[in-house]
Short mmCIF file of C-alpha atoms in Angstrom, two decimals:
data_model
loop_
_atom_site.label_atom_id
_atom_site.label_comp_id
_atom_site.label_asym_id
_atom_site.label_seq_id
_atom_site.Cartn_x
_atom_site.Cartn_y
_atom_site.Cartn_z
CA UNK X 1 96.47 16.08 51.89
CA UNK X 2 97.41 12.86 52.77
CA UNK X 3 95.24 11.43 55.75
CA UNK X 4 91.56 10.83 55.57
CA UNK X 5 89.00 11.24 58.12
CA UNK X 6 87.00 8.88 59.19
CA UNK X 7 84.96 8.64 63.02
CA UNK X 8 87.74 6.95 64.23
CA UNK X 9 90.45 9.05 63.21
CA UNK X 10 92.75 9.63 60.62
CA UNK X 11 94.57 7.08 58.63
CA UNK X 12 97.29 7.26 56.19
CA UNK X 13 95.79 7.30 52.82
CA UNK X 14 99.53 6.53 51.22
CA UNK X 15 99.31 2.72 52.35
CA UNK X 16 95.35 2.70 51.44
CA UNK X 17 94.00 1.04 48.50
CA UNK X 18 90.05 1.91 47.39
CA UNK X 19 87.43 0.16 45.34
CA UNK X 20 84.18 1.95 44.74
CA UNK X 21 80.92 -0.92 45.35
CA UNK X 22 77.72 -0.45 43.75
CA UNK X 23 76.19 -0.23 46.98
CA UNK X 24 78.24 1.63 49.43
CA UNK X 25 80.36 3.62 47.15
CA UNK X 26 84.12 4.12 47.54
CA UNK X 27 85.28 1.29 50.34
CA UNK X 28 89.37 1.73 51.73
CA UNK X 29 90.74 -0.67 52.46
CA UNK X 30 93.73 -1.15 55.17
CA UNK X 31 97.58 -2.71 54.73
CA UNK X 32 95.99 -5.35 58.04
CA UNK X 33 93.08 -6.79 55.46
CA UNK X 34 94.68 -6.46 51.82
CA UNK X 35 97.01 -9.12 53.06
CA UNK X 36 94.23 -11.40 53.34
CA UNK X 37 92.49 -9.75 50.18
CA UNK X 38 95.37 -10.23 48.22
CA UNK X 39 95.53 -13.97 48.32
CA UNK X 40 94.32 -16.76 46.26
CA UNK X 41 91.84 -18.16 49.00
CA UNK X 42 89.94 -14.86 49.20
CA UNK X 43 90.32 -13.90 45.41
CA UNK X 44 88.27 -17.12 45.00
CA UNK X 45 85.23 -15.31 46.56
CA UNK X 46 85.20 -13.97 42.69
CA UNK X 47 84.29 -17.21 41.94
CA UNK X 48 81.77 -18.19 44.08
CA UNK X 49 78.21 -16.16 43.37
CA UNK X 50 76.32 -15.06 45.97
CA UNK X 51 73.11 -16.40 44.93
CA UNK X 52 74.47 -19.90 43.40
CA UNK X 53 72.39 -20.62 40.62
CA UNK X 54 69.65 -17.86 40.69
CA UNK X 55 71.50 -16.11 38.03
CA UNK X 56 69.59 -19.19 35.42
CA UNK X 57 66.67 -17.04 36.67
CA UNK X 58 67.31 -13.77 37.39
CA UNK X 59 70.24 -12.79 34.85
CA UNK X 60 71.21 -9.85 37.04
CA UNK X 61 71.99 -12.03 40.22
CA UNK X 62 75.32 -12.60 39.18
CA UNK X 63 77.22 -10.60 41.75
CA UNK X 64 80.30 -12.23 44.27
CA UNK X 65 80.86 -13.40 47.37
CA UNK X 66 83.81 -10.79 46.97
CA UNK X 67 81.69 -7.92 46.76
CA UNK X 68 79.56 -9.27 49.51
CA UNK X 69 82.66 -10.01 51.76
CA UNK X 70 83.97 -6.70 51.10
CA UNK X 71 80.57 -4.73 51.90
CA UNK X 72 79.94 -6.95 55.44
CA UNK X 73 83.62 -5.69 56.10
CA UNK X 74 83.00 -1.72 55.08
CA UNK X 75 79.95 -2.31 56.90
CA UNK X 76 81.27 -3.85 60.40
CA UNK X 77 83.59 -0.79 60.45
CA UNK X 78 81.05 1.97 59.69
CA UNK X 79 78.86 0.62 62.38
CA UNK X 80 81.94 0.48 65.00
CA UNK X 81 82.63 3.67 64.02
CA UNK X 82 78.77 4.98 64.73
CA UNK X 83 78.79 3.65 67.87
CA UNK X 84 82.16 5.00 68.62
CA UNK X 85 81.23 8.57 67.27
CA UNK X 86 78.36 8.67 69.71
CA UNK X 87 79.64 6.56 72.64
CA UNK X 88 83.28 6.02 72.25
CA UNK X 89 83.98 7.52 75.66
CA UNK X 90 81.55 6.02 77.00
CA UNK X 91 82.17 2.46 76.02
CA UNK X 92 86.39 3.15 75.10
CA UNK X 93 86.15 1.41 71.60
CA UNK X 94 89.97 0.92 71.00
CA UNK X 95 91.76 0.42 67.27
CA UNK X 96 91.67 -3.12 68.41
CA UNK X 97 87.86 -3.56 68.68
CA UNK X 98 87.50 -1.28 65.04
CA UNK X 99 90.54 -4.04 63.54
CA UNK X 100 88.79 -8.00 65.66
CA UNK X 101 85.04 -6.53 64.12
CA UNK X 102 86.14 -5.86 60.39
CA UNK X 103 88.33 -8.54 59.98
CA UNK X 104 85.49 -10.96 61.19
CA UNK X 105 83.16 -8.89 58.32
CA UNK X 106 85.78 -9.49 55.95
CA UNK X 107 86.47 -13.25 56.23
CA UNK X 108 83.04 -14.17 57.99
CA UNK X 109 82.32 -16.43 54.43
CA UNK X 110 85.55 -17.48 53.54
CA UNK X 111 85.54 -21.00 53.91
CA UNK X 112 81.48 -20.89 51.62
CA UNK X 113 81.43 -23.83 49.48
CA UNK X 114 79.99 -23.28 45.84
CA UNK X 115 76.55 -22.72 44.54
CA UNK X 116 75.43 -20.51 47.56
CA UNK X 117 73.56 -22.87 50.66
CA UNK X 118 72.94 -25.21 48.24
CA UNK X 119 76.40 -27.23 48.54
CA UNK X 120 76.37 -27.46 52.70
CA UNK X 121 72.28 -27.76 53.10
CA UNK X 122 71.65 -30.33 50.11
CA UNK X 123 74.68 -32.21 48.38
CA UNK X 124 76.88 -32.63 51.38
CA UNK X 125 73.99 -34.77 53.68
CA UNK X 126 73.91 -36.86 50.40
CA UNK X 127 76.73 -37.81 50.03
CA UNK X 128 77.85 -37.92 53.47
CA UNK X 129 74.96 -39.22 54.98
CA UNK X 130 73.48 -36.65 56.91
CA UNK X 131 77.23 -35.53 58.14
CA UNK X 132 76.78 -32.00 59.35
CA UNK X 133 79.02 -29.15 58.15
CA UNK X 134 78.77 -25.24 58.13
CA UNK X 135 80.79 -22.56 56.36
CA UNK X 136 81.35 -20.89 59.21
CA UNK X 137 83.48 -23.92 60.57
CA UNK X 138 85.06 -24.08 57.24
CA UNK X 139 85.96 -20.22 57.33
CA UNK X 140 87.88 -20.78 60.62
CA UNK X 141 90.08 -23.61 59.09
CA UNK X 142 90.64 -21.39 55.98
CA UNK X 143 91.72 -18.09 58.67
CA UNK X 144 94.12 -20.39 60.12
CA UNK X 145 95.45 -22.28 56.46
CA UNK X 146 95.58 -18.43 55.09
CA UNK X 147 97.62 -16.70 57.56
CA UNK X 148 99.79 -19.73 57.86
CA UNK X 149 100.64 -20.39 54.43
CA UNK X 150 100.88 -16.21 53.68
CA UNK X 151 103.02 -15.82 56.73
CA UNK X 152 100.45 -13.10 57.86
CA UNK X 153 101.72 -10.50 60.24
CA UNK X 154 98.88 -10.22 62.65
CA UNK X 155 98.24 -10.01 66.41
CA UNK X 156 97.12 -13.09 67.32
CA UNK X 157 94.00 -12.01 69.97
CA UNK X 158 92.81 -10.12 67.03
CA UNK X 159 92.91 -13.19 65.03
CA UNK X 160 90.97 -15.10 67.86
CA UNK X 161 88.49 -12.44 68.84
CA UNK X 162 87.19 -12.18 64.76
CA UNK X 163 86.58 -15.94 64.51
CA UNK X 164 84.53 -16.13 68.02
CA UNK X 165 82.82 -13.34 66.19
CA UNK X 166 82.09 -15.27 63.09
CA UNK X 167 80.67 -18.17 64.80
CA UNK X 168 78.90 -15.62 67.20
CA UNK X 169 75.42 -16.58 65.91
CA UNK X 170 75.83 -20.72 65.52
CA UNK X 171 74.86 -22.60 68.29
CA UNK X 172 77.69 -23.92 69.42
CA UNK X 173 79.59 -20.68 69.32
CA UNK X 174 83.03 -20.79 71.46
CA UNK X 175 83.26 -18.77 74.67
CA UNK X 176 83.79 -14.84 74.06
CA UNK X 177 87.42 -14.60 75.13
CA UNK X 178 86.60 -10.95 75.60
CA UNK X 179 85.44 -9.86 78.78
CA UNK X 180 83.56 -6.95 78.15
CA UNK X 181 82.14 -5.14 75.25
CA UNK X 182 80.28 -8.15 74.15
CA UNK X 183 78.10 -5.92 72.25
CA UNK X 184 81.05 -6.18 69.12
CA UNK X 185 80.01 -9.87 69.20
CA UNK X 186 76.85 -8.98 67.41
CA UNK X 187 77.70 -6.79 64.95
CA UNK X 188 79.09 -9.37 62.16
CA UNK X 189 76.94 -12.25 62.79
CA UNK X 190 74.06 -11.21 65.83
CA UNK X 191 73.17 -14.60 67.72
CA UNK X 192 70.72 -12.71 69.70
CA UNK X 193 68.69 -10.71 67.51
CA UNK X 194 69.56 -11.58 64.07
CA UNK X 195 70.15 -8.09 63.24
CA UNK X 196 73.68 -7.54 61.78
CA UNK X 197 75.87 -6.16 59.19
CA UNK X 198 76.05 -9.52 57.28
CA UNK X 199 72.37 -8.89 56.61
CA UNK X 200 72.33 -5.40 55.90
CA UNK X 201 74.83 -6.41 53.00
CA UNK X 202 73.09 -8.83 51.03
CA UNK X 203 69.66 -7.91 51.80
CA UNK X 204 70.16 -4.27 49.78
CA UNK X 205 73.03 -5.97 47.38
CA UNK X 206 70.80 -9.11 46.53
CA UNK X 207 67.39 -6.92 45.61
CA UNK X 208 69.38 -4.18 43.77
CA UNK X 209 71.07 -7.25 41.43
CA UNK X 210 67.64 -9.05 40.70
CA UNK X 211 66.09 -5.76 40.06
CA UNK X 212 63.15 -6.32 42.83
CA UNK X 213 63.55 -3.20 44.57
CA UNK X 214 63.79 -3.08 48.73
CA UNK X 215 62.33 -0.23 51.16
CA UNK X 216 64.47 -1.48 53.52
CA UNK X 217 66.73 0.77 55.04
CA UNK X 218 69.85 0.22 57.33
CA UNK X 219 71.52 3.46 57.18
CA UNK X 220 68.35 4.34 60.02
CA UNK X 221 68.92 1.54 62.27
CA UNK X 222 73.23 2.43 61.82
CA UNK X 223 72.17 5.68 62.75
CA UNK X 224 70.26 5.59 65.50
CA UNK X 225 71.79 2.16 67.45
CA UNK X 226 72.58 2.31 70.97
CA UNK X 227 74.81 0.38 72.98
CA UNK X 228 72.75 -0.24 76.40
CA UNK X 229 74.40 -2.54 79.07
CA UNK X 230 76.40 -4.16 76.58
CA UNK X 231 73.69 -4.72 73.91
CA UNK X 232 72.51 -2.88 70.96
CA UNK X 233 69.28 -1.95 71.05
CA UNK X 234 67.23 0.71 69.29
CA UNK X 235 64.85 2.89 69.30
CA UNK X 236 61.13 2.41 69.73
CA UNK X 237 60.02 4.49 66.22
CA UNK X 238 62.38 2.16 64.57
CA UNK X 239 60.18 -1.16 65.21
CA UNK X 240 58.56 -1.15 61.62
CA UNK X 241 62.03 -0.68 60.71
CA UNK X 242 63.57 -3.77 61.91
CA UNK X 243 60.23 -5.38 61.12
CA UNK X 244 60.89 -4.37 57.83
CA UNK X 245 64.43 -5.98 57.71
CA UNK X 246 62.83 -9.49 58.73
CA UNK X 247 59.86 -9.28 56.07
CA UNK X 248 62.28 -8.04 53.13
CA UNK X 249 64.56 -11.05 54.24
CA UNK X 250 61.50 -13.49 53.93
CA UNK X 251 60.47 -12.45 50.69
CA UNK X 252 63.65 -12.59 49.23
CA UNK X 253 63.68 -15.92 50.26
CA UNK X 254 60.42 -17.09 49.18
CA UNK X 255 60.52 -14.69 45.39
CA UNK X 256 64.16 -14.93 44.80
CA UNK X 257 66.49 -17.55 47.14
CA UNK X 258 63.49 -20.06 46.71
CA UNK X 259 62.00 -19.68 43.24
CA UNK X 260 60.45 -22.98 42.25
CA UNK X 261 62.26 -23.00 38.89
CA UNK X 262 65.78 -22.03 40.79
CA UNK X 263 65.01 -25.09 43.02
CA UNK X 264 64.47 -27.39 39.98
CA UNK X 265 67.95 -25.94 39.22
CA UNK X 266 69.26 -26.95 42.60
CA UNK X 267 68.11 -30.50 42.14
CA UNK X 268 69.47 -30.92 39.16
CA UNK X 269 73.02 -29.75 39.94
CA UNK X 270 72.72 -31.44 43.27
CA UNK X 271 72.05 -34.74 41.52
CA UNK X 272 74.77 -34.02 38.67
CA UNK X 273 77.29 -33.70 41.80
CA UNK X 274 76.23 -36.76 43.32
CA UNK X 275 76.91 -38.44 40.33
CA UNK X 276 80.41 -36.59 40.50
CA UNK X 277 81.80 -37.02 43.67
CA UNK X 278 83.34 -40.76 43.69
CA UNK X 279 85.37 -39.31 40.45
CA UNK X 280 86.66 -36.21 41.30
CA UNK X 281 86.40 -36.30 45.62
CA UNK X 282 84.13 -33.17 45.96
CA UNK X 283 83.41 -33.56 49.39
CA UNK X 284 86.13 -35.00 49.93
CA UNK X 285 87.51 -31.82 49.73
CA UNK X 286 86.03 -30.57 53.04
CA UNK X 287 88.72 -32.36 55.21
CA UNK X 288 91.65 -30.34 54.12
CA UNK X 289 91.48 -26.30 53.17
CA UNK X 290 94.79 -26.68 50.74
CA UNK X 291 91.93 -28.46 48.97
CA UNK X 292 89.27 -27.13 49.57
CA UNK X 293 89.91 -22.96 48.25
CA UNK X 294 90.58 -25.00 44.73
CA UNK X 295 86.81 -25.85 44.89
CA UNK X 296 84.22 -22.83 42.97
CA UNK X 297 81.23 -22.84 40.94
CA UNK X 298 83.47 -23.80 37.66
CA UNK X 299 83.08 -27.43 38.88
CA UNK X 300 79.92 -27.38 36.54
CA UNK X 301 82.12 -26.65 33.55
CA UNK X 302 84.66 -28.60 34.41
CA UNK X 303 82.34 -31.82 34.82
CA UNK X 304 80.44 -30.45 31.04
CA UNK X 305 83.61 -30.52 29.40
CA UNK X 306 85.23 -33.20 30.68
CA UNK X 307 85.89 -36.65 28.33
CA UNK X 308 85.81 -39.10 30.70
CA UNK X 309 84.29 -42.43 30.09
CA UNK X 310 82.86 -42.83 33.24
CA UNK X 311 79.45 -43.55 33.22
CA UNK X 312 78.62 -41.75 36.69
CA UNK X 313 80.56 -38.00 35.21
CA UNK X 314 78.44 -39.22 31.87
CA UNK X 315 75.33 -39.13 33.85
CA UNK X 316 76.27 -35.66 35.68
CA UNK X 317 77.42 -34.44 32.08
CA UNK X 318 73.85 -35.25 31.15
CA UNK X 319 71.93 -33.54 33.60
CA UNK X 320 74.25 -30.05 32.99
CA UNK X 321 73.24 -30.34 29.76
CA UNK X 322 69.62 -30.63 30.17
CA UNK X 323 70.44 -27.32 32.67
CA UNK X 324 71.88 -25.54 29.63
CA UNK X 325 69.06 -26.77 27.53
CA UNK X 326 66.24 -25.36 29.53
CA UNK X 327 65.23 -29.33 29.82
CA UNK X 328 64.80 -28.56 33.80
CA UNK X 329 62.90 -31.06 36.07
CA UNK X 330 58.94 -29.87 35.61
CA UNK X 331 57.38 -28.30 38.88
CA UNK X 332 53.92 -30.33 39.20
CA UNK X 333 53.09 -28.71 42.70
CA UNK X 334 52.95 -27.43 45.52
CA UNK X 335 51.54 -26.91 49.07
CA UNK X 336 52.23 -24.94 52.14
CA UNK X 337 51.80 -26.99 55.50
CA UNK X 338 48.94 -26.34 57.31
CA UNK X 339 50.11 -24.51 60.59
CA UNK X 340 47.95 -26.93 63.11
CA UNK X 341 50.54 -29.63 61.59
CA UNK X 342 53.82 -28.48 61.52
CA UNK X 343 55.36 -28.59 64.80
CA UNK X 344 55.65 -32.36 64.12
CA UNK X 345 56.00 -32.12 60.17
CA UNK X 346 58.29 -34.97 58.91
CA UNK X 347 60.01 -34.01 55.57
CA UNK X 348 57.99 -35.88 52.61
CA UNK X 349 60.04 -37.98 50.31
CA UNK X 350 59.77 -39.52 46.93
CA UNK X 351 59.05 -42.80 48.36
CA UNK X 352 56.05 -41.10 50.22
CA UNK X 353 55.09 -39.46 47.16
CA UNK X 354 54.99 -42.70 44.36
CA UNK X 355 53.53 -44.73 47.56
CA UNK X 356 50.70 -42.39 47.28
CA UNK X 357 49.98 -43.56 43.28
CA UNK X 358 46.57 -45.28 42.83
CA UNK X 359 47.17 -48.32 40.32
CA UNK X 360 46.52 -47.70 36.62
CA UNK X 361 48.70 -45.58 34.07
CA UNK X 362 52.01 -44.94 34.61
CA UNK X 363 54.40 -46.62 37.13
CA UNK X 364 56.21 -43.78 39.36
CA UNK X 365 59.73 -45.17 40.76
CA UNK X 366 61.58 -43.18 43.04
CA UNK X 367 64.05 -41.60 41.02
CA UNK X 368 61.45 -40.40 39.24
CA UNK X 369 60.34 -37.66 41.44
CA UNK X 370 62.28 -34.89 43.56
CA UNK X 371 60.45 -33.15 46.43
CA UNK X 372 61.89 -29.61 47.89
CA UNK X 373 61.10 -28.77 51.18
CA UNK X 374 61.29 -24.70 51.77
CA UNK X 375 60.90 -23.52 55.14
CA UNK X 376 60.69 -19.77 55.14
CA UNK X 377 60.32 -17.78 58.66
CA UNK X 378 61.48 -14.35 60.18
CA UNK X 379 64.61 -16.06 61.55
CA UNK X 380 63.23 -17.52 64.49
CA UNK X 381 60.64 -19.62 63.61
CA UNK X 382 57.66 -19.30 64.56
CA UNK X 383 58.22 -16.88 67.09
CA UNK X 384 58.16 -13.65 66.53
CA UNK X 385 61.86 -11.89 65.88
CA UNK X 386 61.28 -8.52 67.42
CA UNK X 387 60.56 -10.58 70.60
CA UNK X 388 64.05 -10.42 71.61
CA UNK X 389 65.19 -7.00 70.61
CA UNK X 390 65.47 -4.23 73.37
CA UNK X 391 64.26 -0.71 72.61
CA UNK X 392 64.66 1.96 74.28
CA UNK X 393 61.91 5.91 74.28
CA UNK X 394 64.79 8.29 73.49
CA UNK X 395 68.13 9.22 74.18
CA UNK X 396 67.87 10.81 77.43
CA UNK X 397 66.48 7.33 78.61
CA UNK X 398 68.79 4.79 80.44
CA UNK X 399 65.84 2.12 80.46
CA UNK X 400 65.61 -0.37 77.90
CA UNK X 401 62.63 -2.57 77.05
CA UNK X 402 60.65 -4.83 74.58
CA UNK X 403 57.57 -4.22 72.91
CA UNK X 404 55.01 -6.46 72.38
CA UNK X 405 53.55 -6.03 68.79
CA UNK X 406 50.12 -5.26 69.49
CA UNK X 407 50.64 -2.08 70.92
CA UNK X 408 52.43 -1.18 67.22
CA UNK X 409 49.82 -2.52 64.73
CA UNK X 410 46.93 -5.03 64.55
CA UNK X 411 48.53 -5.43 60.69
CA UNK X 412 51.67 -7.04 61.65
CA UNK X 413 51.85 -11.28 61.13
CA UNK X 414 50.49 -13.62 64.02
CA UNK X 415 52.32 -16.26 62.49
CA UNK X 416 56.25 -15.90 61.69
CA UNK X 417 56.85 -19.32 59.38
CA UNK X 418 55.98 -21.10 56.81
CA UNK X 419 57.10 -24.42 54.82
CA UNK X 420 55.70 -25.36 51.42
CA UNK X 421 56.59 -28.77 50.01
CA UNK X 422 57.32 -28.90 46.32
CA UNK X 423 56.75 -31.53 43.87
CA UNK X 424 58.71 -32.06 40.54
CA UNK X 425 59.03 -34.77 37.82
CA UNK X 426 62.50 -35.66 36.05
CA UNK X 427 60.93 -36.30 33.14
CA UNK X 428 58.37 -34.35 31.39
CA UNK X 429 56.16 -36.88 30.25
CA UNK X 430 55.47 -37.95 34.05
CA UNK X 431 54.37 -34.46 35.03
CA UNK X 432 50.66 -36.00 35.04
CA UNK X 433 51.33 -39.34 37.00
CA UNK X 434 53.14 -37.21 39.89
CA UNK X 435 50.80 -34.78 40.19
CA UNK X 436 48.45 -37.10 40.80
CA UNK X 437 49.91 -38.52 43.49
CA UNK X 438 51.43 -35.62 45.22
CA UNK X 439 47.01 -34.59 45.27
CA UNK X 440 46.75 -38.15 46.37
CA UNK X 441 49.35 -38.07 49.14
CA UNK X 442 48.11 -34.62 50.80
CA UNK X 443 44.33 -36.27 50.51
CA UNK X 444 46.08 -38.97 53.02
CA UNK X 445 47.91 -37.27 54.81
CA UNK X 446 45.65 -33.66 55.54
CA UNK X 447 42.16 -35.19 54.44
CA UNK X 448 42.16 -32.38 51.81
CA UNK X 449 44.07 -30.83 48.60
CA UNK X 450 46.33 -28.56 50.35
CA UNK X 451 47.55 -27.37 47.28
CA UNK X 452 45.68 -24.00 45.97
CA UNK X 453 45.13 -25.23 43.00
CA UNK X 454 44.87 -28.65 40.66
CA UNK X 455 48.46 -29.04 37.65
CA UNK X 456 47.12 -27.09 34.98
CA UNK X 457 45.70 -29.76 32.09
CA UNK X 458 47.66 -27.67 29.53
CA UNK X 459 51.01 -27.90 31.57
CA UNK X 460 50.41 -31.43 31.56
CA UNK X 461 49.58 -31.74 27.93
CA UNK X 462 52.44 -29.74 26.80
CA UNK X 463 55.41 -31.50 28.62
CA UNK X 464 53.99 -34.65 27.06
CA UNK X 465 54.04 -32.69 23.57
CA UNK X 466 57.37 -32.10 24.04
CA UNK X 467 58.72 -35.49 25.41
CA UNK X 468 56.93 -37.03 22.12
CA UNK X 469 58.40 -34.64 19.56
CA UNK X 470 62.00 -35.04 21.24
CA UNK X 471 61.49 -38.63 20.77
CA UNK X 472 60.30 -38.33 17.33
CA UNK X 473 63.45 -35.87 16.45
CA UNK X 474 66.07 -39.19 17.77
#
């Protein structure tokens, strides 16, 4: 037999290739997306990981933007073809919807820069002063470089349709150039809701590779998805299910994406590539995608080998080396924002934090101390995420409707955000000095110790052990 079902027909399976994925099993894949699979700028998704540097902490996280890409794109067509299985005449899903949504799944993080969020949210602003850039811009650029420099043989509304549908959920998304089914919009990347295939993906492939575990469970919410004037919406037994896909997303964030010793990573390499950049143009590279798909996570071990005499890739050699070492900057701290403040909370900086230091002791200078900033939240804010979803009683029902959360459970969050500011030395033997003044700043700033609880003495004690015997050893 040659042809293999699927709820949107058959296909050939001749001109099919398959790869079986540790989460969904066997994926095909179609002639239309292994000629952008088989190229150079999406083979690089091999070399990009998912989780940047969480890997240093959980060994297991080591998995690819490749696999990722390629589950968002089985994903985007499974959930076409639910809706089409139980609607299609209904709502006359054509090949041409099943091809815009899959592609958009497939290429949605194309143009992701290295090292996860990291690279767009922390070293870019550095270096280019607050200039603002997102990877789904980038991705767009890379579509368009891709398909011109491949000679890709591909209807060109298709083309258009998938990258309105990547950029569906940024703010300053282009006009839908489709005039109905609008509802395909929010499959790849959901600007209304937040609920879509993207996050389906990584939420079950990221907790499977750091061995954390997830109830969460999409195949329900795939399942039983409706299409109601031209939105999804689900049912009303299903609310602790999508209330479960927000929570598991949060504490990924705050146990895994977050981790205070993957953030002391973060710095680090952020720091090492600021030293980089004038030498070897790393944001430079933005401008131009020729450039640009040439730029992975190997720029670490490019800039660790390298024997260059200058003193700025000497510095960045340095700090990769302390990485490798396990000679991270120390976490002294930390504190979550008190909720009465943070509607006007101001991101703290060094300079607030060595301003803070009470004279005596040890002289903090700014480049002695690095302060993270985490905000963590259900994905919109503080407002509550199931706010905006429409449910609907059963499937003899035509009405939709929202639900407010106390008629579900008087367990359920009144508060949807938090942001905990994090305080961390450069050098060990300073660990003391800037806890004290991150204790001395939130005193100033709050009128209390926010922080749960004071730097442990022995923490304190042992960095400068360590910082005393290193010195001894030179």
């Amino acid at each position: 037999m040659r042809a293999t079902a699927n709820n949107g027909g058959y296909r050939d399976r001749r001109s099919m290739k398959h790869v079986l994925d540790n989460v969904h099993g066997y994926i095909y894949l179609d002639p239309l997306f292994l000629q952008f699979i088989d190229t150079e700028q999406f083979q690089r998704l091999r070399d990009l990981k998912q989780l940047g540097l969480t890997h240093m902490v959980y060994p297991g996280a080591a998995h690819s933007r490749f696999e990722h890409s390629l589950g968002v794109y089985w994903l985007a067509g499974e959930a076409v073809n639910k809706v089409n299985f139980y609607q299609g005449q209904e709502l006359g899903i054509e090949e041409f919807d099943r091809n815009t949504v899959k592609l958009a799944g497939l290429l949605h993080d194309i143009g992701h820069g290295p090292f996860s969020h990291m690279f767009e949210r922390e070293f870019l602003p550095r270096v280019l002063d607050g200039y603002e850039w997102s990877h789904e811009d980038m991705s767009l650029k890379m579509i368009d470089y891709i398909v011109d420099k491949h000679c890709i043989d591909i209807d060109s509304a298709i083309l258009k349709t998938a990258k309105e549908m990547i950029l569906a959920s940024s703010e300053h998304g282009p006009q839908k150039s489709m005039t109905e089914k609008h509802f395909l919009y929010d499959i790849v990347a959901n600007g209304r809701t937040e609920i879509d295939v993207d996050k389906f993906d990584y939420i079950v492939r990221d907790s499977r590779a750091c061995g954390i575990g997830s109830g969460f469970q999409f195949e329900r919410l795939m399942e039983t998805m409706r299409v109601m004037d031209d939105e999804i919406c689900y049912r009303a037994n299903e609310y602790l299910t999508l209330h479960k896909l927000f929570a598991t997303r949060a504490d990924l964030h705050r146990t895994v994406y977050t981790h205070p010793k993957v953030k002391a990573i973060e710095l680090m390499v952020v720091d090492a590539l600021c030293y980089a950049n004038a030498d070897l143009g790393i944001a430079a590279s933005i401008q131009k995608p020729s450039e640009f798909w040439k730029l992975d996570d190997s720029i670490l071990k490019w800039i660790e080998t390298s024997d260059s005499d200058s003193p700025s890739l000497k510095e960045a050699k340095n700090l990769i080396q302390r990485i490798r070492k396990r000679d991270l900057y120390q976490y002294c701290n930390q504190f979550s924002v008190p909720k009465d403040k943070l509607e006007n909370f101001k991101d703290i900086t060094p300079q607030d934090i060595i301003c803070s230091q009470k004279s005596g002791g040890v002289t903090l200078k700014e480049e002695d101390v690095a302060v993270s900033t985490v905000k963590i939240d259900l994905t919109h804010g503080r407002m509550n995420p199931l706010e905006r979803i429409n449910f609907f009683k059963d499937y003899d029902s035509s009405e939709k409707f929202r639900i407010p959360d106390d008629r579900i459970s008087h367990l359920l969050p009144r508060f949807f955000q938090d942001r905990i500011v994090r305080v961390y030395a450069k050098k060990p033997e300073l660990v003391e000095a800037v806890a004290e003044a991150f204790e001395n700043y939130q005193v100033k700033t709050y009128g209390c110790k926010a922080q749960v609880h004071a730097t442990p003495d022995k923490k304190k004690a042992r960095k400068q052990l360590e910082y005393q015997y290193q010195t001894d050893r030179q």
